[in-house]
PDB file of C-alpha atoms in Angstrom:
ATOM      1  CA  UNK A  13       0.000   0.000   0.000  1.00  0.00           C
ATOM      2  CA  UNK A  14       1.503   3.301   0.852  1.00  0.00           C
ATOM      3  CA  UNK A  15       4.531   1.085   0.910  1.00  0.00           C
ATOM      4  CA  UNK A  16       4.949   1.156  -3.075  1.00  0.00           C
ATOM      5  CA  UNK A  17       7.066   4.295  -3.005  1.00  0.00           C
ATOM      6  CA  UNK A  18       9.029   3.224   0.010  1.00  0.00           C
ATOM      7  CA  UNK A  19       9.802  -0.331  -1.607  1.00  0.00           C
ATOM      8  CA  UNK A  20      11.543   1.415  -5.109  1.00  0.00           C
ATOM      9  CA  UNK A  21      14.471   3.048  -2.098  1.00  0.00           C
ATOM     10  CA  UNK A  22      15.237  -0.467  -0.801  1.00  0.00           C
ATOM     11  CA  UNK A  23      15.580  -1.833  -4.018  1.00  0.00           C
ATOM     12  CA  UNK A  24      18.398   0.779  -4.966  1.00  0.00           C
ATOM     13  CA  UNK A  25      19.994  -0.050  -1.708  1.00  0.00           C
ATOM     14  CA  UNK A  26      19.123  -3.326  -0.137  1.00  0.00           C
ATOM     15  CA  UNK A  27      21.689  -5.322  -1.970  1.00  0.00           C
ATOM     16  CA  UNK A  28      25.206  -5.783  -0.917  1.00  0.00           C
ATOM     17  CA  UNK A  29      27.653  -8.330  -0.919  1.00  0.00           C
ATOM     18  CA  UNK A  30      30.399  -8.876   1.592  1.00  0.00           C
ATOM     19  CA  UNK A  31      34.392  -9.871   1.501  1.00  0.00           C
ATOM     20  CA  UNK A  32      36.312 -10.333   4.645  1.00  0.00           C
ATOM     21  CA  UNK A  33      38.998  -8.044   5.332  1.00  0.00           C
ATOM     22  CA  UNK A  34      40.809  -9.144   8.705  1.00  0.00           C
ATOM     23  CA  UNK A  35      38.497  -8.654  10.974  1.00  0.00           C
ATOM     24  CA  UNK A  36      36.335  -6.514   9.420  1.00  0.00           C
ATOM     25  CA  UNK A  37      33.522  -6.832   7.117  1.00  0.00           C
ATOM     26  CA  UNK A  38      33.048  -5.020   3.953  1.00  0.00           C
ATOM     27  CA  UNK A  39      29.472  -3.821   2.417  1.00  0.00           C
ATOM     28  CA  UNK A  40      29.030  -2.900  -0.969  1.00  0.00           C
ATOM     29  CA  UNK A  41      26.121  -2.331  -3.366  1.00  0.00           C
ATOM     30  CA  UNK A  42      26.330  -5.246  -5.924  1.00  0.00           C
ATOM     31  CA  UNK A  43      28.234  -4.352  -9.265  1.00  0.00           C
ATOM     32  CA  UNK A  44      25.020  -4.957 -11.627  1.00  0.00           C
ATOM     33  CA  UNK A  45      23.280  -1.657  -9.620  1.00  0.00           C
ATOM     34  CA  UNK A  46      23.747   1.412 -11.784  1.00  0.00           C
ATOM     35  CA  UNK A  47      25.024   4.290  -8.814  1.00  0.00           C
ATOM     36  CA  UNK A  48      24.962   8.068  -8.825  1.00  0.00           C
ATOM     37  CA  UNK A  49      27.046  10.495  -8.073  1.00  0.00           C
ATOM     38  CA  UNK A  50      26.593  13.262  -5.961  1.00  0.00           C
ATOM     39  CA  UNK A  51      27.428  16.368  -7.835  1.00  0.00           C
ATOM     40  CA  UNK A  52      25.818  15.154 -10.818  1.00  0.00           C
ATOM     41  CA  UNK A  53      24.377  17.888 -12.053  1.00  0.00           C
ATOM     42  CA  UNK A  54      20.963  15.535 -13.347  1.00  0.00           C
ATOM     43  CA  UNK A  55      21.075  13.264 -10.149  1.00  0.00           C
ATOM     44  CA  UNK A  56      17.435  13.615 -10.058  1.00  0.00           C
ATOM     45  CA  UNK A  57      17.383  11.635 -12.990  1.00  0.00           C
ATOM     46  CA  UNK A  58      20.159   9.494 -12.236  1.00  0.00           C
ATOM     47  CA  UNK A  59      18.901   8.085  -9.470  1.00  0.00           C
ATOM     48  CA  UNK A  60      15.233   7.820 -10.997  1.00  0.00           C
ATOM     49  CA  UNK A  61      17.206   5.243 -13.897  1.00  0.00           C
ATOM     50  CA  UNK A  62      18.911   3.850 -10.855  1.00  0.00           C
ATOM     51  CA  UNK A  63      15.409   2.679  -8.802  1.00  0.00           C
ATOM     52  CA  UNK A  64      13.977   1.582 -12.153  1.00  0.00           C
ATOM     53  CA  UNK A  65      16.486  -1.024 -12.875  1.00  0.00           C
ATOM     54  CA  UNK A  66      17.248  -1.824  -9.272  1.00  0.00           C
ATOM     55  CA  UNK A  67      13.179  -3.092  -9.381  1.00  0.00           C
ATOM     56  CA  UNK A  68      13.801  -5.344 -12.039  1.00  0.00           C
ATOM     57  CA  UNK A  69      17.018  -6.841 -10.149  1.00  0.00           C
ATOM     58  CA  UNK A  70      15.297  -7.256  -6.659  1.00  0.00           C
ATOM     59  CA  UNK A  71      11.103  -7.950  -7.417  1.00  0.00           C
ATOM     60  CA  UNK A  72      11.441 -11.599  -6.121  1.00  0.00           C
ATOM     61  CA  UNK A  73      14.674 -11.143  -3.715  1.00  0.00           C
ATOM     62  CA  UNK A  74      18.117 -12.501  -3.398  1.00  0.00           C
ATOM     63  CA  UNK A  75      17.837 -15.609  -0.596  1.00  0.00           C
ATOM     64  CA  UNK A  76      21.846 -15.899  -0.797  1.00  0.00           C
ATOM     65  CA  UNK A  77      22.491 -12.164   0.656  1.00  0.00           C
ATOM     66  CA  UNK A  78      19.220 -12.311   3.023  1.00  0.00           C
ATOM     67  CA  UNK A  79      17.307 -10.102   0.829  1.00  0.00           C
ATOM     68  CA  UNK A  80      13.789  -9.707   1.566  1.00  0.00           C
ATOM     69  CA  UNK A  81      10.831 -10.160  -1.406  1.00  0.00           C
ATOM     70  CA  UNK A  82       9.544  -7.138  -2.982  1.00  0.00           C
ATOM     71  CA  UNK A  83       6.421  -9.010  -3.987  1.00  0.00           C
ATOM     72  CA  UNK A  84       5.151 -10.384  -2.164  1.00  0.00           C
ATOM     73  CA  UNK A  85       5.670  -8.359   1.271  1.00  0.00           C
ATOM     74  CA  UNK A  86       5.152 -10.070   4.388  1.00  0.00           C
ATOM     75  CA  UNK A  87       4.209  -7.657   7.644  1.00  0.00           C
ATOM     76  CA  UNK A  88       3.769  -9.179  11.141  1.00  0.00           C
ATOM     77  CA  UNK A  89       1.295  -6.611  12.344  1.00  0.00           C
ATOM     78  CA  UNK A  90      -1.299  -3.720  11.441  1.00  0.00           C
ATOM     79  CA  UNK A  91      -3.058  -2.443  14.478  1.00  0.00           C
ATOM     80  CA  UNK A  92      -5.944   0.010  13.811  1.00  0.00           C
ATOM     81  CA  UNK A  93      -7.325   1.994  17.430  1.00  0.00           C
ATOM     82  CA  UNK A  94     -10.686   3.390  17.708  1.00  0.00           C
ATOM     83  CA  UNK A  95     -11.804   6.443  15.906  1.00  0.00           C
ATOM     84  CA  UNK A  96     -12.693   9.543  17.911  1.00  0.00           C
ATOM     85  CA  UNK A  97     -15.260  11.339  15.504  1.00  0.00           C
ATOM     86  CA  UNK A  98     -14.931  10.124  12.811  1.00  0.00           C
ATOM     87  CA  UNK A  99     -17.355   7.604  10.746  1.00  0.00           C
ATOM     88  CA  UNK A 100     -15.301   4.500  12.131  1.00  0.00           C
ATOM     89  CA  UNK A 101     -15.162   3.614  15.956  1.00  0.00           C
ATOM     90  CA  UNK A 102     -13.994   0.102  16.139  1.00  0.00           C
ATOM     91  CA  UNK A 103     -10.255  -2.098  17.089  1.00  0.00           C
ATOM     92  CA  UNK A 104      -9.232  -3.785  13.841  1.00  0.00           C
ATOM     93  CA  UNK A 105      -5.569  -6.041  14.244  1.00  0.00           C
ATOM     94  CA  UNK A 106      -4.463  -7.528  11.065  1.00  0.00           C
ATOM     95  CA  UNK A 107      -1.514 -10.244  11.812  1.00  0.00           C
ATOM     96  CA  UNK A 108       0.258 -12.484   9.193  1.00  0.00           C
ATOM     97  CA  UNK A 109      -0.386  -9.999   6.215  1.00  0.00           C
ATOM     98  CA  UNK A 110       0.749 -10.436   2.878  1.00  0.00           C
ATOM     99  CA  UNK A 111       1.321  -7.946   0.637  1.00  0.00           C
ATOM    100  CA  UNK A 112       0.951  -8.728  -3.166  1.00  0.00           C
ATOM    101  CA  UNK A 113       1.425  -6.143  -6.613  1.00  0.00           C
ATOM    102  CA  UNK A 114       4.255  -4.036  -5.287  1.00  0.00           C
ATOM    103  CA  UNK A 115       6.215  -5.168  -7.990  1.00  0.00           C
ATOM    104  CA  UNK A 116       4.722  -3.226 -10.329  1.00  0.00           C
ATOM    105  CA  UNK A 117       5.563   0.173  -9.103  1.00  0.00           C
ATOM    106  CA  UNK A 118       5.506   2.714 -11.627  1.00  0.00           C
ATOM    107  CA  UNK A 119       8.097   5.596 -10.508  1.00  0.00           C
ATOM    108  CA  UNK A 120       7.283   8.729 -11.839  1.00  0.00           C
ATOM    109  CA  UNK A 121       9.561  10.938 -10.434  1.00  0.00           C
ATOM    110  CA  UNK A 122      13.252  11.287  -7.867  1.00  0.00           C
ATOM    111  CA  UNK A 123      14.203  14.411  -5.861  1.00  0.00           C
ATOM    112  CA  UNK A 124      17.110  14.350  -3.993  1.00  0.00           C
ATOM    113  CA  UNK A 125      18.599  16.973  -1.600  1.00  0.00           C
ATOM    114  CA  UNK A 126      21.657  14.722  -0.179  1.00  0.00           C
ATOM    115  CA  UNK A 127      23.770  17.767   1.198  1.00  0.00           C
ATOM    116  CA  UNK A 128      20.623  17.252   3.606  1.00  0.00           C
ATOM    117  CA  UNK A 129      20.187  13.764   3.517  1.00  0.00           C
ATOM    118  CA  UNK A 130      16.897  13.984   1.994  1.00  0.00           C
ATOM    119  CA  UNK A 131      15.168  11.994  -0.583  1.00  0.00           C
ATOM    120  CA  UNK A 132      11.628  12.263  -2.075  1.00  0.00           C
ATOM    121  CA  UNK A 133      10.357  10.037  -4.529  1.00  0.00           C
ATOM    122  CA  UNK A 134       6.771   9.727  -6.262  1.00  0.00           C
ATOM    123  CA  UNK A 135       5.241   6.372  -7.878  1.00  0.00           C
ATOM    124  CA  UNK A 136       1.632   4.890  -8.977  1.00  0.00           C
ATOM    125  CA  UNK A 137       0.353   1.079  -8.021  1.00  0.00           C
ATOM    126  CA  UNK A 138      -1.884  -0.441 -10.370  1.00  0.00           C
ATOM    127  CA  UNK A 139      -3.160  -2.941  -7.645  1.00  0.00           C
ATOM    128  CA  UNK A 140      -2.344  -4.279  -4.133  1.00  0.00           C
ATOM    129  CA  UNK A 141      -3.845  -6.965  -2.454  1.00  0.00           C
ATOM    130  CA  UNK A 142      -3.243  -7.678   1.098  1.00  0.00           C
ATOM    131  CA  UNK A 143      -4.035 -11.204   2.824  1.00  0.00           C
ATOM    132  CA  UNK A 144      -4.181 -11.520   6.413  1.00  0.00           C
ATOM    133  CA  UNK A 145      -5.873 -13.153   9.773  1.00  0.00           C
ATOM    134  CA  UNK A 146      -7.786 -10.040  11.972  1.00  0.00           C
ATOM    135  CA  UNK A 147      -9.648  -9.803  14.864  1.00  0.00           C
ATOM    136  CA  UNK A 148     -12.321  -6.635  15.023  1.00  0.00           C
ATOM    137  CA  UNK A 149     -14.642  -5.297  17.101  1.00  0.00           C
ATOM    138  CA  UNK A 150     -16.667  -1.773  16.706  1.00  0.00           C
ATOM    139  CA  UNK A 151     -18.762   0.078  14.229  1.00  0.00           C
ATOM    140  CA  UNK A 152     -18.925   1.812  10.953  1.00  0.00           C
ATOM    141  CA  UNK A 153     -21.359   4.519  10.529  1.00  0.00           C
ATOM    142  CA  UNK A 154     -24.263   3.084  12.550  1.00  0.00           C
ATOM    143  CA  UNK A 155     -23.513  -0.947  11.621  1.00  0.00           C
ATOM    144  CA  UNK A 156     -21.908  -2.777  14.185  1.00  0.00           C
ATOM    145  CA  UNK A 157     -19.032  -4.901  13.367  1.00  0.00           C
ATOM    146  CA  UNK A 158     -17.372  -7.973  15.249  1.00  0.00           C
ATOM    147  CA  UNK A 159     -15.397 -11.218  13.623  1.00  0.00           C
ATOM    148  CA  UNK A 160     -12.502 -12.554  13.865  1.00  0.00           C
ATOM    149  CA  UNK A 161     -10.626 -15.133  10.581  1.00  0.00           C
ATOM    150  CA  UNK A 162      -8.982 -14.295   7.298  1.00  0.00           C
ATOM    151  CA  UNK A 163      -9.527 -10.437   5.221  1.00  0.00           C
ATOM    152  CA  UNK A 164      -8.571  -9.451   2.301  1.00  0.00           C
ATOM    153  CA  UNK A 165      -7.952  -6.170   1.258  1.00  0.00           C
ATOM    154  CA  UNK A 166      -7.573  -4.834  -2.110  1.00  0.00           C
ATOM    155  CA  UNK A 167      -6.623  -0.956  -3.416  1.00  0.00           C
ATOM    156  CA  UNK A 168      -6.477   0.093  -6.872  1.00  0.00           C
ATOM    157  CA  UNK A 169      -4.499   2.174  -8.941  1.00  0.00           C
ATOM    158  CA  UNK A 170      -3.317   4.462  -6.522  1.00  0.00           C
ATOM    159  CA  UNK A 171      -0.243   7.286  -6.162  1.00  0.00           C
ATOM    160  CA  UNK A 172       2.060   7.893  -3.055  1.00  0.00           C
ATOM    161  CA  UNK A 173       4.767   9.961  -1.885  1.00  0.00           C
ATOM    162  CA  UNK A 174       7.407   9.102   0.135  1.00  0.00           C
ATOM    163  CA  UNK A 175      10.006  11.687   2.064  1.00  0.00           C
ATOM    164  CA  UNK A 176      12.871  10.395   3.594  1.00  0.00           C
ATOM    165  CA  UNK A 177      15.442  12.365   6.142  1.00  0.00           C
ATOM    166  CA  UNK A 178      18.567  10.985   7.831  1.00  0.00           C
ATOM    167  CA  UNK A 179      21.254  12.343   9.666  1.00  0.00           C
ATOM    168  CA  UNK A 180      25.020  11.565   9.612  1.00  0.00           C
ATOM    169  CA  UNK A 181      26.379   8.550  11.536  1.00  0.00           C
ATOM    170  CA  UNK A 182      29.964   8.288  12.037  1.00  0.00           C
ATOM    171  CA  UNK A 183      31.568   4.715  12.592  1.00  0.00           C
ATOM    172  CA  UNK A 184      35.287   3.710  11.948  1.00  0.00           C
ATOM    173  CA  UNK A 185      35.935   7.000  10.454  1.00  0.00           C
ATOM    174  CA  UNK A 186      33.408   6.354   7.284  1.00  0.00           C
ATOM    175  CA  UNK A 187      30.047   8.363   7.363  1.00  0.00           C
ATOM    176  CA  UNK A 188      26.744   6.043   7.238  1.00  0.00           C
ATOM    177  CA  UNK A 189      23.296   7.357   6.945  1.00  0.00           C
ATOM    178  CA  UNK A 190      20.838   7.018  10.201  1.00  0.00           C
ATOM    179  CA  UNK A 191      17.020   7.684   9.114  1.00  0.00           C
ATOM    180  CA  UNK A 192      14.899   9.107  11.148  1.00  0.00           C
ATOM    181  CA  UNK A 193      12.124  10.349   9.620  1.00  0.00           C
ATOM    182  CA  UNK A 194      10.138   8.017   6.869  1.00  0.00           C
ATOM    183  CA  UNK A 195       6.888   9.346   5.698  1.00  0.00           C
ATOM    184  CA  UNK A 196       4.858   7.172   3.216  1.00  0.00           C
ATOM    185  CA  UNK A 197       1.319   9.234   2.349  1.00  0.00           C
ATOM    186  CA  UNK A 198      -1.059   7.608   0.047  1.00  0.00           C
ATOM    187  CA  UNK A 199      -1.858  10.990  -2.016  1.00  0.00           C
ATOM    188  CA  UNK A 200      -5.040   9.087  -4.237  1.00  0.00           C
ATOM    189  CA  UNK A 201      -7.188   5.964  -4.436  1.00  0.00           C
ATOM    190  CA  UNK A 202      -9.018   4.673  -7.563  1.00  0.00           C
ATOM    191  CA  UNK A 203     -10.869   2.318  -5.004  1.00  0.00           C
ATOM    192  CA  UNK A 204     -10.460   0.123  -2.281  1.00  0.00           C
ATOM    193  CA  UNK A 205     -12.475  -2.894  -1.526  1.00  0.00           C
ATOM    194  CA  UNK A 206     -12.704  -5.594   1.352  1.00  0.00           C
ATOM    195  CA  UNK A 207     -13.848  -8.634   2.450  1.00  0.00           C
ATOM    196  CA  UNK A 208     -14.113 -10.263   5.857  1.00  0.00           C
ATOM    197  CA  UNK A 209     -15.040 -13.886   6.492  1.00  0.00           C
ATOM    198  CA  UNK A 210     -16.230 -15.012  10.016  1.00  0.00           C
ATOM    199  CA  UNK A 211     -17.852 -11.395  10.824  1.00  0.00           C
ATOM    200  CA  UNK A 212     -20.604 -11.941  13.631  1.00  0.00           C
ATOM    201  CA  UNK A 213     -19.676 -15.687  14.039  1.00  0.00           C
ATOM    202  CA  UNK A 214     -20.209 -16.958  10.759  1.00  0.00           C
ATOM    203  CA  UNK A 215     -23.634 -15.340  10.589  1.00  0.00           C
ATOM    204  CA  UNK A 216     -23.430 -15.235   6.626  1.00  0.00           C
ATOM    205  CA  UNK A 217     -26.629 -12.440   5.979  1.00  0.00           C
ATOM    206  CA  UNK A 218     -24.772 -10.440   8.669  1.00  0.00           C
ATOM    207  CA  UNK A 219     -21.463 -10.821   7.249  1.00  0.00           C
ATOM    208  CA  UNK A 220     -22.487 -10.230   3.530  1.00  0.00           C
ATOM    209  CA  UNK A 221     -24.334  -7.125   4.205  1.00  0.00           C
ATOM    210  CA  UNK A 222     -21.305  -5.562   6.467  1.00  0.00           C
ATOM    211  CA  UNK A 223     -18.688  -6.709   3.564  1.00  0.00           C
ATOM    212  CA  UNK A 224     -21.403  -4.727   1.138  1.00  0.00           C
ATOM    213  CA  UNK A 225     -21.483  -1.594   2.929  1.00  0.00           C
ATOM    214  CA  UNK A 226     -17.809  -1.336   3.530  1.00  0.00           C
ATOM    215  CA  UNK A 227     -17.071  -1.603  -0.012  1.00  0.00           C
ATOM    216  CA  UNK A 228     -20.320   0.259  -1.001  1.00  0.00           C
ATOM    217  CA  UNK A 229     -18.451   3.295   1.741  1.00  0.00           C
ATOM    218  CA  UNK A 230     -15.136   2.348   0.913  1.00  0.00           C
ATOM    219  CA  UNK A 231     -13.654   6.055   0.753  1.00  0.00           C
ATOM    220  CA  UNK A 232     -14.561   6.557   4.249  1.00  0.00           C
ATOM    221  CA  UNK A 233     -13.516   3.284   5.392  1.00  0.00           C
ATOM    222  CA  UNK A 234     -10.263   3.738   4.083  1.00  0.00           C
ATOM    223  CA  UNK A 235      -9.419   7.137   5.340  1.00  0.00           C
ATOM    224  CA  UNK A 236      -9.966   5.456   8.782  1.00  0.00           C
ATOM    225  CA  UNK A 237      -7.362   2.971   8.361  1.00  0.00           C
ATOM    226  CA  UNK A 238      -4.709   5.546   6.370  1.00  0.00           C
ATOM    227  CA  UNK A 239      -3.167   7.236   9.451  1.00  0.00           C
ATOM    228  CA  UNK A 240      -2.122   3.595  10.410  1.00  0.00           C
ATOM    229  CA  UNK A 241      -1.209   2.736   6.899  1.00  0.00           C
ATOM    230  CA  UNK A 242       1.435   5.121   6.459  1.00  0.00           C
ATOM    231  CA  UNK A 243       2.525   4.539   9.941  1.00  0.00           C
ATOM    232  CA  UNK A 244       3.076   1.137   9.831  1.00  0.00           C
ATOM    233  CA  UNK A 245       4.398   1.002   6.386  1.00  0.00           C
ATOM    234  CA  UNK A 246       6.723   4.183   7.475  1.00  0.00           C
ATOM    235  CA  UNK A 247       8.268   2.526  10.241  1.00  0.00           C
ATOM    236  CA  UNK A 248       8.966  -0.523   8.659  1.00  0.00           C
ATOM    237  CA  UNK A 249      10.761   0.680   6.033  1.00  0.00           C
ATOM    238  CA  UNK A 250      12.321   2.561   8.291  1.00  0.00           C
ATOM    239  CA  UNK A 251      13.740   0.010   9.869  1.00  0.00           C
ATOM    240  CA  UNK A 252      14.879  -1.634   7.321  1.00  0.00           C
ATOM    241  CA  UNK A 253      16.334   0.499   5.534  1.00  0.00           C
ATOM    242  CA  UNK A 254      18.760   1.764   8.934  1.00  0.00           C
ATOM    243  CA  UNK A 255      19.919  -2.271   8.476  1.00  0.00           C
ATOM    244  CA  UNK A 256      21.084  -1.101   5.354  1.00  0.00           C
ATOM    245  CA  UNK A 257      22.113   2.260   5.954  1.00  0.00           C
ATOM    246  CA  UNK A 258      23.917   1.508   9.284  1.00  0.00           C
ATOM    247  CA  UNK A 259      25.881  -1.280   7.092  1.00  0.00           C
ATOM    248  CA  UNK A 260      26.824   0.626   3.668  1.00  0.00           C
ATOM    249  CA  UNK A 261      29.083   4.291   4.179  1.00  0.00           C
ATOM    250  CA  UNK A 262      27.687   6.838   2.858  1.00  0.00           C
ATOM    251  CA  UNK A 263      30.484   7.313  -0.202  1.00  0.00           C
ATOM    252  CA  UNK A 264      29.681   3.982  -1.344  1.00  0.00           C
ATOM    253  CA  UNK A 265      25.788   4.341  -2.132  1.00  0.00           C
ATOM    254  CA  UNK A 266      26.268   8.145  -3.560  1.00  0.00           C
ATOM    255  CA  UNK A 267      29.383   8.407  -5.053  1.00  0.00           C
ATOM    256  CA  UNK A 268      31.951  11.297  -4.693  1.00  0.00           C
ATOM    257  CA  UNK A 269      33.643  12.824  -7.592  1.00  0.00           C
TER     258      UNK A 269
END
């Protein structure tokens, strides 16, 4: 979801390889990704190339280096809390989710501001579909809702942003990135449809008529769950990334003149 954006950055820089030295370990970025460098005067672009190919090298992982699946995306946990005022007052925990389609990001555009550490990119999803077990318990609009089993969630064609700030991290005399912002924001949905099995203990007439007014309501149902979307997909990447970040200098992922 929001994650589309986020996923193109860890493609351009989840890869490395390692060789021994003493006692020390080595990170690179793998020869077959195309790098930038810094004072390129059309880095923008550069690194827009860059993400692009670095998709095609990393949709399905590398097992060998302990790379991590573009597509599909497995996430442990998505908590939603209840709503104050807003259309949606209900707990809804999604565990075991899988994330399919990110593999089809379409980037559309790079901005980079690395004196500052910054990066911004922009990219459209034609589809996502998440798969997961939830428990939930609340209401939407005036309907209750309670159930607990599998859910699938499905967006379509939709555009995010993603800004990302670190600051410098200095280790063995070589500078490393440490992020600590990562915003992922979902700027426009096409649609987004549910479906939960197992709502009001099995009660099918119950459960069908929920599913249809969700989906029927979807724009509201979704803005209730998209302050948890891009939180959860934000810190995650986060993370992940700072494995990465914390591992590769600086020098090595933007290269000096």
């Amino acid at each position: 979801m929001g994650a589309a954006a986020v996923a193109t950055l860890l493609l351009l820089i989840a890869g490395v390889w390692h060789d021994a030295v003493g006692e020390k370990t080595r990170y690179k970025l793998p020869e077959t990704f195309k790098r930038c460098r810094r004072n390129d005067p059309d880095l923008n672009t550069c690194l827009y190339e860059a993400i692009r190919d670095a998709i095609t090298q990393m949709k399905e992982g590398i097992p060998e280096l302990g790379l991590m699946p573009l597509d599909p995306l497995v996430i442990s946990n998505i908590k939603v809390e209840e709503g104050v005022g807003r259309p949606v007052t209900m707990s809804l925990n999604l565990k075991n989710a899988t994330l399919h389609g990110l593999g089809n990001i379409d980037l559309s555009a790079v901005r980079a501001d690395l004196d500052n550490r910054k990066l911004e990119f922009e990219a459209s999803v034609p589809e996502t579909h998440i798969d997961a077990d939830y428990t939930m318990n609340g209401r939407f609009l005036v309907l209750p809702m309670n159930g607990e089993g599998k859910c699938s969630l499905n967006l379509t064609q939709y555009n995010t942003t993603v800004k990302l700030h670190a600051e410098p991290l200095t280790k063995d005399d070589e500078v490393y990135w440490d992020v600590t912002e990562f915003d992922v924001h979902v700027e426009s949905l096409q649609l987004f449809q549910v479906r939960f099995e197992n709502l009001f203990n099995g009660n099918k007439t119950l459960g069908d008529n929920t599913n249809r007014v969700l989906n029927e309501n979807w724009k509201e149902f979704f803005e209730e769950l998209r302050p948890t979307l891009h939180d959860t997909f934000g810190g995650l990447f986060k993370k992940l990334c700072n494995v990465i970040f914390h591992k590769v200098p600086e020098r090595d992922i933007f290269l000096e003149d």
